[in-house]
């Protein structure tokens, strides 16, 4: 009959013990990276919304009171452009994670073909992934707020009507 090894020399269950030790750090890293990637996607979407909005700000056509057009004026067009960019995300990214404010459009420069348009867009991102939100958003799990600013220079000739 074979003699059984002592408790310190036993090898049964070693893989299970290694798995139990390694699982939590790997799981935390995976969930943290998933939360970070979702935050990066939201930030990129808001950047794109600001860029589209500033282009809309640069090519604004003032509404004609006698003409029933879809353009309602500078502020509405810039806001519509930002919200249309966020539409593929369902307004929010997968479960009400991101909310954008209405963008503000500012014109600088004296001439019509010179100067710069600037759009400022503020977004609030809420972390939602379990354990990942603690790593990315902190223990308080407060929503992250960031401001994106995009600029577009006026270029081209002036036209007289």
JSON list of C-alpha atoms in Angstrom, two decimals, residues 29-152:
[
{"chain": "A", "resi": 29, "resn": "UNK", "atom": "CA", "xyz": [-8.56, 44.33, -14.99]},
{"chain": "A", "resi": 30, "resn": "UNK", "atom": "CA", "xyz": [-11.01, 43.11, -17.65]},
{"chain": "A", "resi": 31, "resn": "UNK", "atom": "CA", "xyz": [-13.96, 45.03, -16.19]},
{"chain": "A", "resi": 32, "resn": "UNK", "atom": "CA", "xyz": [-11.83, 48.16, -15.71]},
{"chain": "A", "resi": 33, "resn": "UNK", "atom": "CA", "xyz": [-10.61, 48.06, -19.31]},
{"chain": "A", "resi": 34, "resn": "UNK", "atom": "CA", "xyz": [-14.17, 47.51, -20.53]},
{"chain": "A", "resi": 35, "resn": "UNK", "atom": "CA", "xyz": [-15.35, 50.57, -18.59]},
{"chain": "A", "resi": 36, "resn": "UNK", "atom": "CA", "xyz": [-12.41, 52.63, -19.87]},
{"chain": "A", "resi": 37, "resn": "UNK", "atom": "CA", "xyz": [-13.15, 51.63, -23.47]},
{"chain": "A", "resi": 38, "resn": "UNK", "atom": "CA", "xyz": [-16.82, 52.62, -23.11]},
{"chain": "A", "resi": 39, "resn": "UNK", "atom": "CA", "xyz": [-15.74, 55.97, -21.68]},
{"chain": "A", "resi": 40, "resn": "UNK", "atom": "CA", "xyz": [-13.33, 56.47, -24.61]},
{"chain": "A", "resi": 41, "resn": "UNK", "atom": "CA", "xyz": [-16.08, 55.64, -27.13]},
{"chain": "A", "resi": 42, "resn": "UNK", "atom": "CA", "xyz": [-18.40, 58.16, -25.50]},
{"chain": "A", "resi": 43, "resn": "UNK", "atom": "CA", "xyz": [-15.69, 60.81, -25.50]},
{"chain": "A", "resi": 44, "resn": "UNK", "atom": "CA", "xyz": [-14.97, 60.21, -29.20]},
{"chain": "A", "resi": 45, "resn": "UNK", "atom": "CA", "xyz": [-18.68, 60.44, -30.03]},
{"chain": "A", "resi": 46, "resn": "UNK", "atom": "CA", "xyz": [-18.96, 63.77, -28.20]},
{"chain": "A", "resi": 47, "resn": "UNK", "atom": "CA", "xyz": [-15.84, 65.05, -29.99]},
{"chain": "A", "resi": 48, "resn": "UNK", "atom": "CA", "xyz": [-17.43, 64.15, -33.31]},
{"chain": "A", "resi": 49, "resn": "UNK", "atom": "CA", "xyz": [-20.68, 65.84, -32.27]},
{"chain": "A", "resi": 50, "resn": "UNK", "atom": "CA", "xyz": [-18.75, 69.02, -31.46]},
{"chain": "A", "resi": 51, "resn": "UNK", "atom": "CA", "xyz": [-16.94, 68.93, -34.81]},
{"chain": "A", "resi": 52, "resn": "UNK", "atom": "CA", "xyz": [-20.20, 68.49, -36.74]},
{"chain": "A", "resi": 53, "resn": "UNK", "atom": "CA", "xyz": [-21.82, 71.26, -34.68]},
{"chain": "A", "resi": 54, "resn": "UNK", "atom": "CA", "xyz": [-19.03, 73.73, -35.37]},
{"chain": "A", "resi": 55, "resn": "UNK", "atom": "CA", "xyz": [-19.34, 73.03, -39.10]},
{"chain": "A", "resi": 56, "resn": "UNK", "atom": "CA", "xyz": [-23.07, 73.73, -38.82]},
{"chain": "A", "resi": 57, "resn": "UNK", "atom": "CA", "xyz": [-22.21, 76.91, -36.93]},
{"chain": "A", "resi": 58, "resn": "UNK", "atom": "CA", "xyz": [-19.88, 78.03, -39.75]},
{"chain": "A", "resi": 59, "resn": "UNK", "atom": "CA", "xyz": [-22.42, 77.54, -42.54]},
{"chain": "A", "resi": 60, "resn": "UNK", "atom": "CA", "xyz": [-25.48, 78.93, -40.82]},
{"chain": "A", "resi": 61, "resn": "UNK", "atom": "CA", "xyz": [-28.13, 80.35, -43.09]},
{"chain": "A", "resi": 62, "resn": "UNK", "atom": "CA", "xyz": [-30.39, 82.82, -41.37]},
{"chain": "A", "resi": 63, "resn": "UNK", "atom": "CA", "xyz": [-34.06, 81.77, -41.62]},
{"chain": "A", "resi": 64, "resn": "UNK", "atom": "CA", "xyz": [-36.27, 83.53, -44.13]},
{"chain": "A", "resi": 65, "resn": "UNK", "atom": "CA", "xyz": [-39.52, 84.56, -42.40]},
{"chain": "A", "resi": 66, "resn": "UNK", "atom": "CA", "xyz": [-41.51, 84.07, -45.60]},
{"chain": "A", "resi": 67, "resn": "UNK", "atom": "CA", "xyz": [-40.09, 80.62, -46.35]},
{"chain": "A", "resi": 68, "resn": "UNK", "atom": "CA", "xyz": [-41.04, 77.49, -44.42]},
{"chain": "A", "resi": 69, "resn": "UNK", "atom": "CA", "xyz": [-37.64, 75.77, -44.20]},
{"chain": "A", "resi": 70, "resn": "UNK", "atom": "CA", "xyz": [-36.26, 73.18, -41.81]},
{"chain": "A", "resi": 71, "resn": "UNK", "atom": "CA", "xyz": [-33.51, 75.58, -40.77]},
{"chain": "A", "resi": 72, "resn": "UNK", "atom": "CA", "xyz": [-34.69, 77.41, -37.68]},
{"chain": "A", "resi": 73, "resn": "UNK", "atom": "CA", "xyz": [-31.67, 79.61, -37.12]},
{"chain": "A", "resi": 74, "resn": "UNK", "atom": "CA", "xyz": [-28.12, 79.29, -35.83]},
{"chain": "A", "resi": 75, "resn": "UNK", "atom": "CA", "xyz": [-28.71, 77.91, -32.35]},
{"chain": "A", "resi": 76, "resn": "UNK", "atom": "CA", "xyz": [-31.25, 75.30, -33.37]},
{"chain": "A", "resi": 77, "resn": "UNK", "atom": "CA", "xyz": [-29.16, 74.07, -36.31]},
{"chain": "A", "resi": 78, "resn": "UNK", "atom": "CA", "xyz": [-26.07, 73.61, -34.16]},
{"chain": "A", "resi": 79, "resn": "UNK", "atom": "CA", "xyz": [-28.06, 71.76, -31.51]},
{"chain": "A", "resi": 80, "resn": "UNK", "atom": "CA", "xyz": [-29.75, 69.56, -34.11]},
{"chain": "A", "resi": 81, "resn": "UNK", "atom": "CA", "xyz": [-26.36, 68.67, -35.63]},
{"chain": "A", "resi": 82, "resn": "UNK", "atom": "CA", "xyz": [-24.99, 67.58, -32.23]},
{"chain": "A", "resi": 83, "resn": "UNK", "atom": "CA", "xyz": [-28.03, 65.51, -31.36]},
{"chain": "A", "resi": 84, "resn": "UNK", "atom": "CA", "xyz": [-28.11, 63.86, -34.79]},
{"chain": "A", "resi": 85, "resn": "UNK", "atom": "CA", "xyz": [-24.52, 62.66, -34.31]},
{"chain": "A", "resi": 86, "resn": "UNK", "atom": "CA", "xyz": [-25.48, 61.11, -30.97]},
{"chain": "A", "resi": 87, "resn": "UNK", "atom": "CA", "xyz": [-28.58, 59.46, -32.47]},
{"chain": "A", "resi": 88, "resn": "UNK", "atom": "CA", "xyz": [-26.83, 56.19, -33.49]},
{"chain": "A", "resi": 89, "resn": "UNK", "atom": "CA", "xyz": [-26.05, 55.75, -29.83]},
{"chain": "A", "resi": 90, "resn": "UNK", "atom": "CA", "xyz": [-29.74, 55.95, -29.07]},
{"chain": "A", "resi": 91, "resn": "UNK", "atom": "CA", "xyz": [-29.18, 59.39, -27.58]},
{"chain": "A", "resi": 92, "resn": "UNK", "atom": "CA", "xyz": [-27.21, 57.55, -24.97]},
{"chain": "A", "resi": 93, "resn": "UNK", "atom": "CA", "xyz": [-24.65, 54.80, -25.25]},
{"chain": "A", "resi": 94, "resn": "UNK", "atom": "CA", "xyz": [-26.21, 51.49, -24.27]},
{"chain": "A", "resi": 95, "resn": "UNK", "atom": "CA", "xyz": [-28.35, 52.32, -21.29]},
{"chain": "A", "resi": 96, "resn": "UNK", "atom": "CA", "xyz": [-28.33, 56.02, -20.48]},
{"chain": "A", "resi": 97, "resn": "UNK", "atom": "CA", "xyz": [-24.62, 56.44, -19.91]},
{"chain": "A", "resi": 98, "resn": "UNK", "atom": "CA", "xyz": [-24.01, 59.75, -21.68]},
{"chain": "A", "resi": 99, "resn": "UNK", "atom": "CA", "xyz": [-25.97, 62.97, -21.82]},
{"chain": "A", "resi": 100, "resn": "UNK", "atom": "CA", "xyz": [-24.92, 66.02, -23.82]},
{"chain": "A", "resi": 101, "resn": "UNK", "atom": "CA", "xyz": [-25.85, 69.61, -23.24]},
{"chain": "A", "resi": 102, "resn": "UNK", "atom": "CA", "xyz": [-27.04, 71.88, -26.01]},
{"chain": "A", "resi": 103, "resn": "UNK", "atom": "CA", "xyz": [-23.91, 73.26, -27.70]},
{"chain": "A", "resi": 104, "resn": "UNK", "atom": "CA", "xyz": [-23.12, 76.95, -27.71]},
{"chain": "A", "resi": 105, "resn": "UNK", "atom": "CA", "xyz": [-21.80, 78.62, -30.85]},
{"chain": "A", "resi": 106, "resn": "UNK", "atom": "CA", "xyz": [-19.54, 81.69, -30.75]},
{"chain": "A", "resi": 107, "resn": "UNK", "atom": "CA", "xyz": [-18.31, 83.74, -33.72]},
{"chain": "A", "resi": 108, "resn": "UNK", "atom": "CA", "xyz": [-15.05, 85.70, -33.55]},
{"chain": "A", "resi": 109, "resn": "UNK", "atom": "CA", "xyz": [-13.65, 87.94, -36.26]},
{"chain": "A", "resi": 110, "resn": "UNK", "atom": "CA", "xyz": [-14.92, 91.06, -37.97]},
{"chain": "A", "resi": 111, "resn": "UNK", "atom": "CA", "xyz": [-15.39, 89.92, -41.55]},
{"chain": "A", "resi": 112, "resn": "UNK", "atom": "CA", "xyz": [-17.71, 87.27, -42.90]},
{"chain": "A", "resi": 113, "resn": "UNK", "atom": "CA", "xyz": [-14.86, 85.28, -44.44]},
{"chain": "A", "resi": 114, "resn": "UNK", "atom": "CA", "xyz": [-12.41, 85.67, -41.56]},
{"chain": "A", "resi": 115, "resn": "UNK", "atom": "CA", "xyz": [-12.43, 84.70, -37.95]},
{"chain": "A", "resi": 116, "resn": "UNK", "atom": "CA", "xyz": [-13.26, 81.49, -36.18]},
{"chain": "A", "resi": 117, "resn": "UNK", "atom": "CA", "xyz": [-16.36, 79.72, -34.96]},
{"chain": "A", "resi": 118, "resn": "UNK", "atom": "CA", "xyz": [-16.16, 77.88, -31.65]},
{"chain": "A", "resi": 119, "resn": "UNK", "atom": "CA", "xyz": [-18.61, 75.33, -30.29]},
{"chain": "A", "resi": 120, "resn": "UNK", "atom": "CA", "xyz": [-18.53, 74.19, -26.68]},
{"chain": "A", "resi": 121, "resn": "UNK", "atom": "CA", "xyz": [-20.28, 70.96, -25.77]},
{"chain": "A", "resi": 122, "resn": "UNK", "atom": "CA", "xyz": [-20.53, 69.54, -22.27]},
{"chain": "A", "resi": 123, "resn": "UNK", "atom": "CA", "xyz": [-21.20, 65.84, -21.65]},
{"chain": "A", "resi": 124, "resn": "UNK", "atom": "CA", "xyz": [-21.91, 63.81, -18.55]},
{"chain": "A", "resi": 125, "resn": "UNK", "atom": "CA", "xyz": [-20.86, 60.15, -18.55]},
{"chain": "A", "resi": 126, "resn": "UNK", "atom": "CA", "xyz": [-22.18, 57.67, -15.98]},
{"chain": "A", "resi": 127, "resn": "UNK", "atom": "CA", "xyz": [-20.12, 54.56, -15.29]},
{"chain": "A", "resi": 128, "resn": "UNK", "atom": "CA", "xyz": [-22.29, 51.42, -15.30]},
{"chain": "A", "resi": 129, "resn": "UNK", "atom": "CA", "xyz": [-20.04, 48.32, -15.40]},
{"chain": "A", "resi": 130, "resn": "UNK", "atom": "CA", "xyz": [-19.86, 46.53, -12.03]},
{"chain": "A", "resi": 131, "resn": "UNK", "atom": "CA", "xyz": [-16.42, 46.75, -10.41]},
{"chain": "A", "resi": 132, "resn": "UNK", "atom": "CA", "xyz": [-15.17, 48.63, -13.49]},
{"chain": "A", "resi": 133, "resn": "UNK", "atom": "CA", "xyz": [-17.05, 51.74, -12.38]},
{"chain": "A", "resi": 134, "resn": "UNK", "atom": "CA", "xyz": [-15.18, 51.69, -9.07]},
{"chain": "A", "resi": 135, "resn": "UNK", "atom": "CA", "xyz": [-11.86, 51.63, -10.90]},
{"chain": "A", "resi": 136, "resn": "UNK", "atom": "CA", "xyz": [-12.70, 54.27, -13.53]},
{"chain": "A", "resi": 137, "resn": "UNK", "atom": "CA", "xyz": [-15.14, 56.61, -11.74]},
{"chain": "A", "resi": 138, "resn": "UNK", "atom": "CA", "xyz": [-13.84, 56.17, -8.21]},
{"chain": "A", "resi": 139, "resn": "UNK", "atom": "CA", "xyz": [-15.43, 54.98, -5.00]},
{"chain": "A", "resi": 140, "resn": "UNK", "atom": "CA", "xyz": [-18.08, 57.71, -5.02]},
{"chain": "A", "resi": 141, "resn": "UNK", "atom": "CA", "xyz": [-19.18, 56.59, -8.53]},
{"chain": "A", "resi": 142, "resn": "UNK", "atom": "CA", "xyz": [-20.10, 60.12, -9.52]},
{"chain": "A", "resi": 143, "resn": "UNK", "atom": "CA", "xyz": [-20.70, 60.83, -13.20]},
{"chain": "A", "resi": 144, "resn": "UNK", "atom": "CA", "xyz": [-17.72, 62.18, -15.12]},
{"chain": "A", "resi": 145, "resn": "UNK", "atom": "CA", "xyz": [-18.33, 65.54, -16.75]},
{"chain": "A", "resi": 146, "resn": "UNK", "atom": "CA", "xyz": [-16.11, 66.76, -19.56]},
{"chain": "A", "resi": 147, "resn": "UNK", "atom": "CA", "xyz": [-16.18, 69.70, -21.91]},
{"chain": "A", "resi": 148, "resn": "UNK", "atom": "CA", "xyz": [-15.23, 69.47, -25.58]},
{"chain": "A", "resi": 149, "resn": "UNK", "atom": "CA", "xyz": [-14.47, 72.55, -27.62]},
{"chain": "A", "resi": 150, "resn": "UNK", "atom": "CA", "xyz": [-14.16, 72.55, -31.42]},
{"chain": "A", "resi": 151, "resn": "UNK", "atom": "CA", "xyz": [-13.08, 75.40, -33.69]},
{"chain": "A", "resi": 152, "resn": "UNK", "atom": "CA", "xyz": [-13.58, 75.97, -37.39]}
]
